[in-house]
Coordinates of C-alpha atoms and ligand atoms in Angstrom, one line a residue:
M1 CA -57.2 -57.5 -64.3
A2 CA -53.4 -57.8 -63.4
D3 CA -52.0 -58.0 -67.1
L4 CA -49.4 -61.0 -66.1
H5 CA -49.7 -64.3 -63.7
I6 CA -46.4 -65.6 -63.4
T7 CA -47.1 -69.3 -61.7
N8 CA -45.4 -71.8 -59.7
A9 CA -41.8 -70.3 -60.4
T10 CA -39.0 -72.0 -57.2
L11 CA -36.9 -68.0 -56.5
A12 CA -33.2 -67.9 -56.0
D13 CA -33.7 -68.0 -51.9
G14 CA -35.5 -71.5 -52.5
R15 CA -38.6 -70.8 -51.9
T16 CA -41.1 -73.2 -54.6
G17 CA -44.4 -73.1 -55.6
I18 CA -44.2 -69.4 -56.2
D19 CA -46.8 -67.2 -58.5
V20 CA -45.9 -62.8 -60.0
L21 CA -48.8 -61.1 -60.4
V22 CA -47.8 -57.9 -61.4
A23 CA -49.8 -55.0 -63.4
A24 CA -48.4 -51.7 -64.9
G25 CA -45.9 -53.3 -64.8
R26 CA -44.6 -54.0 -61.6
I27 CA -44.6 -56.7 -59.0
V28 CA -48.1 -56.2 -56.8
D29 CA -47.8 -59.3 -55.3
V30 CA -45.0 -62.4 -55.0
A31 CA -46.8 -65.5 -52.9
P32 CA -47.8 -69.3 -53.2
R33 CA -50.9 -69.8 -55.5
I34 CA -52.3 -66.7 -56.2
D35 CA -55.5 -65.9 -56.5
A36 CA -56.1 -64.1 -60.0
T37 CA -56.9 -62.6 -63.4
A38 CA -54.6 -61.6 -65.7
A39 CA -54.2 -61.0 -69.4
R40 CA -52.0 -63.1 -69.4
T41 CA -50.6 -67.1 -67.8
V42 CA -47.2 -68.0 -67.4
D43 CA -46.3 -70.8 -66.6
A44 CA -43.2 -71.9 -64.5
A45 CA -43.6 -75.9 -64.2
G46 CA -41.5 -75.6 -60.5
L47 CA -38.0 -73.8 -62.7
L48 CA -36.3 -70.9 -61.4
L49 CA -37.4 -67.7 -61.4
A50 CA -34.3 -65.5 -61.2
P51 CA -34.3 -61.1 -61.4
P52 CA -32.4 -60.3 -64.1
F53 CA -28.3 -60.4 -64.4
V54 CA -26.4 -57.3 -63.4
D55 CA -22.9 -56.9 -64.9
A56 CA -21.2 -55.0 -62.6
H57 CA -18.0 -54.7 -64.5
F58 CA -18.0 -53.6 -68.0
H59 CA -16.2 -51.7 -71.5
L60 CA -18.2 -50.7 -74.2
D61 CA -16.8 -48.9 -75.7
A62 CA -14.8 -51.7 -76.3
A63 CA -16.5 -54.6 -77.0
L64 CA -16.8 -56.7 -80.0
S65 CA -14.4 -54.4 -81.4
Y66 CA -12.1 -57.9 -81.3
G67 CA -10.2 -57.7 -85.5
I68 CA -9.8 -54.0 -85.5
P69 CA -7.5 -53.3 -86.5
R70 CA -5.2 -56.4 -86.3
V71 CA -5.7 -58.9 -83.0
N72 CA -4.0 -59.0 -80.0
R73 CA -1.4 -62.2 -80.8
S74 CA 0.1 -61.7 -77.3
G75 CA -3.2 -62.4 -75.5
T76 CA -1.5 -60.5 -72.9
L77 CA -3.1 -57.6 -70.9
L78 CA 0.1 -54.6 -71.8
E79 CA -0.4 -55.2 -76.0
G80 CA -4.0 -55.6 -75.3
I81 CA -3.3 -51.9 -73.8
A82 CA -1.0 -50.4 -77.4
L83 CA -4.0 -51.7 -79.9
W84 CA -6.6 -49.8 -77.7
G85 CA -4.0 -47.2 -77.8
E86 CA -4.0 -48.0 -82.0
L87 CA -8.2 -48.6 -82.4
K88 CA -9.0 -45.5 -80.1
P89 CA -7.5 -42.3 -82.8
R90 CA -9.6 -45.0 -85.6
L91 CA -13.2 -44.9 -83.0
T92 CA -15.8 -42.8 -84.6
Q93 CA -19.2 -42.3 -82.8
E94 CA -21.4 -44.2 -84.9
E95 CA -19.9 -47.2 -85.0
I96 CA -19.5 -47.3 -80.6
V97 CA -22.9 -46.7 -81.0
E98 CA -23.4 -50.0 -83.3
R99 CA -20.9 -51.8 -81.7
A100 CA -22.5 -51.4 -77.9
L101 CA -26.2 -51.4 -78.8
A102 CA -25.5 -54.7 -80.7
Y103 CA -24.2 -56.4 -77.3
C104 CA -27.3 -55.3 -75.4
D105 CA -28.4 -57.4 -77.8
W106 CA -26.5 -60.3 -76.6
A107 CA -27.6 -59.0 -73.3
V108 CA -31.1 -58.9 -73.4
G109 CA -31.1 -62.3 -74.7
K110 CA -29.1 -64.4 -72.3
G111 CA -30.8 -61.5 -69.2
L112 CA -28.6 -58.9 -68.4
L113 CA -30.4 -55.9 -67.9
A114 CA -28.1 -54.2 -66.2
I115 CA -24.7 -52.8 -67.5
R116 CA -21.4 -50.5 -65.4
A117 CA -19.5 -49.9 -68.5
H118 CA -16.1 -47.3 -68.0
V119 CA -15.6 -45.4 -70.3
D120 CA -12.1 -43.5 -71.5
V121 CA -12.5 -40.1 -70.5
C122 CA -8.5 -39.5 -71.8
D123 CA -9.8 -38.5 -75.2
P124 CA -10.0 -35.0 -75.3
R125 CA -13.6 -35.4 -77.8
L126 CA -14.8 -37.2 -75.8
L127 CA -16.1 -39.6 -78.2
A128 CA -17.1 -42.9 -76.8
V129 CA -18.6 -40.9 -73.6
E130 CA -20.7 -38.9 -76.8
A131 CA -21.7 -41.9 -78.1
L132 CA -22.4 -44.0 -74.9
L133 CA -24.9 -42.0 -73.4
H134 CA -26.9 -41.8 -76.7
V135 CA -26.8 -45.3 -76.1
K136 CA -28.0 -45.2 -72.7
E137 CA -30.8 -43.7 -74.0
R138 CA -31.9 -45.3 -76.6
V139 CA -31.6 -49.2 -74.0
A140 CA -32.7 -47.2 -71.3
P141 CA -36.5 -49.2 -71.3
Y142 CA -35.6 -52.3 -71.6
L143 CA -31.1 -52.5 -70.0
D144 CA -30.0 -49.6 -68.2
L145 CA -27.0 -49.0 -68.1
Q146 CA -24.3 -47.7 -66.0
L147 CA -21.8 -45.3 -67.2
V148 CA -18.4 -44.4 -65.0
A149 CA -16.1 -41.8 -66.3
F150 CA -12.4 -43.9 -66.7
P151 CA -9.3 -41.7 -67.4
Q152 CA -7.4 -45.4 -69.3
D153 CA -4.2 -44.0 -69.3
G154 CA -4.8 -42.2 -65.2
V155 CA -6.5 -39.4 -64.6
L156 CA -3.5 -37.5 -63.0
R157 CA -1.0 -39.5 -66.1
S158 CA -2.9 -38.3 -68.7
A159 CA -2.9 -34.4 -69.4
G160 CA -6.5 -32.6 -68.1
A161 CA -7.5 -36.4 -67.6
L162 CA -9.5 -34.6 -64.6
A163 CA -11.4 -31.9 -66.1
R164 CA -12.3 -34.7 -68.4
V165 CA -13.7 -37.1 -66.1
E166 CA -15.6 -33.7 -64.4
R167 CA -17.2 -32.8 -68.0
A168 CA -18.4 -36.4 -68.9
L169 CA -19.5 -36.7 -65.6
T170 CA -21.3 -33.4 -66.0
M171 CA -22.7 -34.2 -69.5
G172 CA -24.7 -37.0 -67.7
V173 CA -22.1 -39.7 -66.7
D174 CA -23.1 -41.5 -63.4
V175 CA -19.6 -42.6 -61.2
V176 CA -15.5 -42.0 -61.1
G177 CA -13.7 -44.1 -62.0
G178 CA -10.1 -43.9 -61.9
I179 CA -7.1 -46.2 -62.2
P180 CA -4.0 -45.6 -59.7
H181 CA -2.4 -48.5 -60.5
F182 CA -1.2 -47.3 -63.7
E183 CA 0.3 -43.4 -62.2
R184 CA 3.3 -43.4 -63.0
T185 CA 4.0 -44.0 -58.9
M186 CA 3.2 -45.3 -55.9
A187 CA 2.4 -41.8 -54.6
D188 CA 0.3 -40.9 -57.9
G189 CA -1.7 -43.7 -57.0
A190 CA -2.6 -42.4 -54.5
E191 CA -2.9 -38.8 -55.5
S192 CA -5.1 -39.9 -58.3
V193 CA -7.1 -41.5 -55.7
R194 CA -7.3 -38.7 -53.3
L195 CA -9.4 -36.2 -56.2
L196 CA -10.9 -38.6 -57.6
C197 CA -12.9 -39.1 -54.3
E198 CA -12.9 -35.8 -54.1
L199 CA -15.1 -35.1 -57.0
A200 CA -17.4 -38.1 -56.0
A201 CA -17.8 -36.1 -53.1
R202 CA -18.4 -32.7 -54.5
H203 CA -20.1 -33.9 -57.3
G204 CA -22.9 -36.7 -54.8
R205 CA -21.6 -40.1 -57.1
L206 CA -20.4 -43.8 -56.6
V207 CA -16.9 -44.1 -57.2
D208 CA -15.5 -47.1 -58.7
L209 CA -11.9 -47.3 -60.0
H210 CA -9.5 -50.5 -61.3
C211 CA -7.6 -51.0 -58.3
D212 CA -4.5 -53.2 -57.8
E213 CA -5.3 -54.8 -61.5
S214 CA -1.8 -56.2 -61.0
D215 CA 0.4 -59.1 -58.8
D216 CA 2.2 -56.7 -57.3
P217 CA 1.9 -58.0 -53.3
Q218 CA 3.4 -53.7 -53.3
S219 CA 0.0 -52.7 -54.7
R220 CA -1.7 -50.8 -52.0
H221 CA -3.9 -48.7 -53.3
V222 CA -7.6 -50.5 -52.5
E223 CA -5.9 -49.4 -48.7
T224 CA -5.6 -45.4 -49.7
L225 CA -9.4 -46.1 -51.3
A226 CA -11.4 -47.2 -47.7
A227 CA -9.0 -44.6 -46.0
Q228 CA -10.3 -41.7 -48.3
S229 CA -13.8 -43.1 -48.5
V230 CA -13.8 -42.5 -44.8
R231 CA -12.0 -39.4 -44.6
L232 CA -14.9 -38.5 -46.9
G233 CA -18.1 -40.4 -45.8
L234 CA -18.6 -42.8 -48.3
Q235 CA -19.2 -44.9 -46.9
G236 CA -21.7 -47.4 -48.9
R237 CA -21.3 -45.5 -51.6
V238 CA -16.9 -47.0 -53.1
T239 CA -16.3 -50.3 -55.3
G240 CA -12.5 -51.8 -56.0
S241 CA -12.5 -53.6 -59.4
H242 CA -10.5 -56.0 -59.8
L243 CA -8.4 -56.8 -56.7
T244 CA -5.8 -58.7 -58.2
S245 CA -2.9 -57.6 -56.2
M246 CA -4.2 -59.1 -53.2
H247 CA -4.2 -62.7 -54.3
S248 CA -0.1 -62.0 -53.9
M249 CA -0.6 -59.8 -50.7
D250 CA 0.9 -61.5 -48.0
N251 CA -1.9 -62.6 -45.2
Y252 CA -1.2 -60.5 -42.0
Y253 CA -1.3 -57.6 -43.9
V254 CA -4.3 -58.5 -45.1
S255 CA -5.7 -59.0 -42.2
K256 CA -5.3 -55.8 -42.1
L257 CA -6.6 -54.7 -44.8
I258 CA -9.3 -56.5 -44.9
P259 CA -11.0 -55.0 -41.5
L260 CA -10.3 -52.0 -42.9
L261 CA -12.6 -51.9 -46.0
V262 CA -15.4 -52.7 -44.3
E263 CA -14.4 -50.0 -41.8
G264 CA -14.7 -48.2 -45.6
G265 CA -17.4 -49.6 -47.0
V266 CA -15.8 -50.5 -50.6
A267 CA -17.8 -52.8 -52.3
A268 CA -14.8 -55.7 -54.5
I269 CA -15.5 -56.7 -58.0
A270 CA -14.4 -59.4 -59.6
N271 CA -13.6 -60.5 -63.9
P272 CA -13.2 -63.8 -63.0
L273 CA -12.6 -65.1 -66.7
I274 CA -10.5 -61.6 -67.2
N275 CA -8.1 -62.1 -64.3
I276 CA -7.5 -65.9 -64.5
T277 CA -5.5 -64.7 -68.4
L278 CA -4.7 -61.4 -67.7
Q279 CA -2.8 -62.4 -64.3
G280 CA -0.2 -64.0 -63.3
R281 CA 2.1 -64.1 -67.1
H282 CA 5.2 -63.7 -65.3
D283 CA 4.5 -66.2 -63.6
T284 CA 7.0 -69.4 -64.8
Y285 CA 5.1 -71.9 -62.4
P286 CA 3.9 -72.2 -59.5
K287 CA 1.4 -69.2 -61.8
R288 CA -0.4 -67.3 -59.9
R289 CA -4.6 -66.7 -60.5
G290 CA -4.8 -63.6 -59.7
M291 CA -8.2 -63.0 -58.4
T292 CA -8.8 -61.3 -55.9
R293 CA -10.1 -63.3 -52.1
V294 CA -13.7 -63.1 -52.8
P295 CA -15.0 -66.3 -50.0
E296 CA -12.7 -64.1 -47.9
L297 CA -14.5 -60.8 -48.8
M298 CA -17.5 -61.9 -49.3
A299 CA -16.8 -64.2 -45.5
V300 CA -16.8 -60.7 -43.8
G301 CA -20.4 -58.9 -45.3
V302 CA -18.1 -56.9 -48.3
T303 CA -19.8 -57.5 -51.3
V304 CA -19.0 -59.1 -53.7
A305 CA -19.8 -58.7 -57.5
F306 CA -18.3 -60.2 -60.6
G307 CA -17.8 -58.4 -64.1
H308 CA -17.5 -59.3 -67.4
D309 CA -15.1 -56.4 -68.1
C310 CA -14.3 -57.5 -71.7
V311 CA -15.4 -59.4 -74.6
L312 CA -13.9 -59.7 -78.0
D313 CA -12.5 -56.5 -77.2
P314 CA -8.0 -55.2 -77.9
W315 CA -8.1 -57.6 -74.6
Y316 CA -10.4 -60.8 -74.1
P317 CA -11.1 -62.6 -77.3
L318 CA -14.4 -64.6 -76.1
G319 CA -17.8 -64.2 -74.1
S320 CA -20.6 -63.8 -75.3
A321 CA -22.9 -61.6 -72.8
D322 CA -23.2 -65.0 -70.6
M323 CA -23.1 -64.2 -67.1
L324 CA -23.6 -67.6 -65.6
E325 CA -20.4 -68.0 -67.5
V326 CA -17.9 -65.4 -65.4
A327 CA -20.4 -67.1 -61.5
A328 CA -19.3 -70.0 -63.1
M329 CA -15.8 -69.3 -63.4
G330 CA -14.8 -67.0 -60.1
L331 CA -16.7 -69.9 -58.3
H332 CA -14.1 -72.6 -60.2
V333 CA -10.8 -69.3 -59.9
A334 CA -12.5 -69.4 -55.9
Q335 CA -12.9 -73.0 -55.5
M336 CA -16.6 -72.0 -54.0
T337 CA -17.7 -75.4 -54.5
G338 CA -18.9 -75.2 -50.7
V339 CA -23.2 -75.0 -51.8
D340 CA -23.4 -71.5 -49.9
A341 CA -20.3 -71.0 -51.5
M342 CA -22.3 -72.1 -55.6
R343 CA -25.6 -69.8 -54.5
A344 CA -23.0 -66.6 -53.4
C345 CA -21.5 -67.1 -57.1
F346 CA -24.5 -66.5 -58.1
D347 CA -25.7 -63.3 -55.5
A348 CA -22.0 -62.1 -57.7
V349 CA -23.9 -62.0 -60.6
T350 CA -27.2 -60.7 -59.6
V351 CA -27.9 -59.2 -56.1
N352 CA -24.2 -58.4 -55.1
A353 CA -24.1 -56.7 -58.4
A354 CA -28.0 -54.6 -58.1
K355 CA -26.7 -53.6 -54.6
I356 CA -23.0 -51.8 -56.7
L357 CA -25.0 -49.9 -58.5
H358 CA -27.7 -49.1 -56.0
L359 CA -30.4 -50.1 -58.1
D360 CA -33.2 -49.5 -56.1
D361 CA -35.7 -50.9 -58.3
Y362 CA -34.6 -54.7 -58.3
G363 CA -35.3 -57.9 -57.0
I364 CA -38.4 -60.2 -57.1
A365 CA -40.2 -58.1 -54.8
A366 CA -44.0 -56.9 -54.7
G367 CA -44.0 -53.1 -56.1
R368 CA -40.4 -53.3 -57.6
R369 CA -40.5 -53.1 -61.3
A370 CA -41.0 -56.0 -62.5
D371 CA -38.3 -57.6 -64.2
F372 CA -37.4 -60.9 -64.3
V373 CA -35.3 -64.5 -66.4
L374 CA -37.3 -68.0 -66.1
L375 CA -34.5 -70.0 -66.3
Q376 CA -34.1 -73.5 -67.4
A377 CA -33.0 -74.8 -64.3
R378 CA -34.6 -76.0 -60.6
D379 CA -31.6 -73.3 -58.1
P380 CA -29.4 -71.1 -59.0
I381 CA -26.8 -74.1 -59.1
E382 CA -28.0 -75.5 -62.0
A383 CA -28.0 -72.0 -63.2
I384 CA -24.8 -72.0 -63.2
R385 CA -23.7 -75.7 -64.3
L386 CA -25.8 -76.1 -67.6
R387 CA -24.9 -72.3 -67.5
A388 CA -28.9 -72.1 -68.3
T389 CA -30.8 -71.3 -70.8
R390 CA -32.9 -68.2 -70.3
L391 CA -36.2 -69.8 -71.1
R392 CA -38.1 -65.6 -71.2
V393 CA -36.4 -62.2 -70.2
F394 CA -39.4 -59.9 -68.6
R395 CA -38.3 -55.9 -68.3
A396 CA -41.6 -54.4 -66.7
G397 CA -43.5 -57.6 -67.3
R398 CA -43.5 -57.7 -70.8
E399 CA -41.6 -60.6 -72.9
I400 CA -37.7 -59.0 -74.5
A401 CA -36.4 -62.3 -75.5
R402 CA -37.8 -66.0 -75.4
T403 CA -34.7 -68.3 -75.9
P404 CA -36.2 -72.5 -77.0
P405 CA -35.5 -74.9 -74.2
A406 CA -31.4 -76.6 -74.8
T407 CA -32.6 -80.6 -75.6
A408 CA -30.9 -82.9 -78.0
V409 CA -32.7 -85.5 -79.4
L410 CA -31.2 -89.5 -79.1
D411 CA -31.2 -91.6 -81.3
L412 CA -29.6 -94.4 -79.0
P413 CA -31.5 -98.1 -79.1
G414 CA -33.6 -98.6 -75.3
R415 CA -32.6 -94.7 -74.5
P416 CA -35.0 -91.8 -73.8
H417 CA -35.6 -89.5 -76.7
E418 CA -34.5 -86.8 -75.4
V419 CA -31.5 -85.7 -72.9
D420 CA -31.4 -81.8 -71.1
W421 CA -28.5 -82.6 -68.5
R422 CA -30.9 -81.9 -65.6
L423 CA -30.2 -84.5 -63.2
P424 CA -33.7 -86.9 -62.4
P425 CA -35.6 -85.1 -59.5
A426 CA -35.3 -88.2 -57.5
A427 CA -31.8 -87.8 -57.2
G428 CA -31.6 -84.6 -57.6
A429 CA -32.6 -83.6 -54.1
R430 CA -30.6 -80.8 -52.9
Ligands
FE2_501 FE1 -11.3 -53.2 -66.3

């Protein structure tokens, strides 16, 4: 007998009336009206059953530290970096663990079950690395935490940082990180990309660099990243995070750069909430948006994900682990309001992000781990519009979070008693 039988679900690819059968924590069948008996049946009532949300870019060592030791008054990137510098020496392992676990609780409640977190390795004690390795183990039964060794102060600019990146890898950190645009010179930035890609190739690890998080159109480290990927044969294993300078680059140069990213098999991660608030700060008007060229990259087949980047930390005073909020902001900033474009924004916080993290067990298909989220929405577009309630969150076939449906009870003469902001079915034909 199966353990769980989900009936009458709509899937993100548009299939409706679908059943999902689960046994021993894994999906055994996905088909219309499966005839089976299971210990538990859940009627999806035609709502969207999606694979879990995946955050491809986050800083878990800083999350939920808002106000410690003070808040970022100006809200700028530079004050944020200064504030992080003040906070770092005060951090204790216990505090990092406690905040990270609390954030993972928030994530689970929002159906976010995989996070790639950049952990700062510029502290010689590698306190945050130890703390987050511990957290990774603690949350493993319910959340996939992938760690990136991130030399926040520059792998060349910060003495000993390259050795610490390597030490973090041997301790169990998964991915090689970097920040070429923060090195002292363009040449150092390029050199850092070479060193980090070679390190990743040597250790057989993925690469994910904070790359060109700047409004400077001359910040072209992404070009070096793609070229190193080609040279070292790292296609499909390399990601450029932020890539905001691409927003400001000359179109002619970009017409050469994008094919190079394709040749290098480089994926891209935009962080819409952070890019729209931190970029363009030196502009008066017009004020640049500063998010990378998402639809143009998607159009040529580059895998593009949206990350949350920050929640309640020195750089960002808002956020709640809601990847639908991230998708909504990305959609607006990139003006992706076409039907396919809106669906692509949902993919950017689910399947695309999972591909970047190399989550091989991901997706609603037979044989995969039974991880999924039942949303109070009928399709991905409605899910983004409503930041839909995560009615039920499942991990390996077990329900690990539940939220009551969002409705308002009305008291209006001659009007319905309840409203849930979904289009009536007749008007909602798409
Ligand atoms: Fe970041």
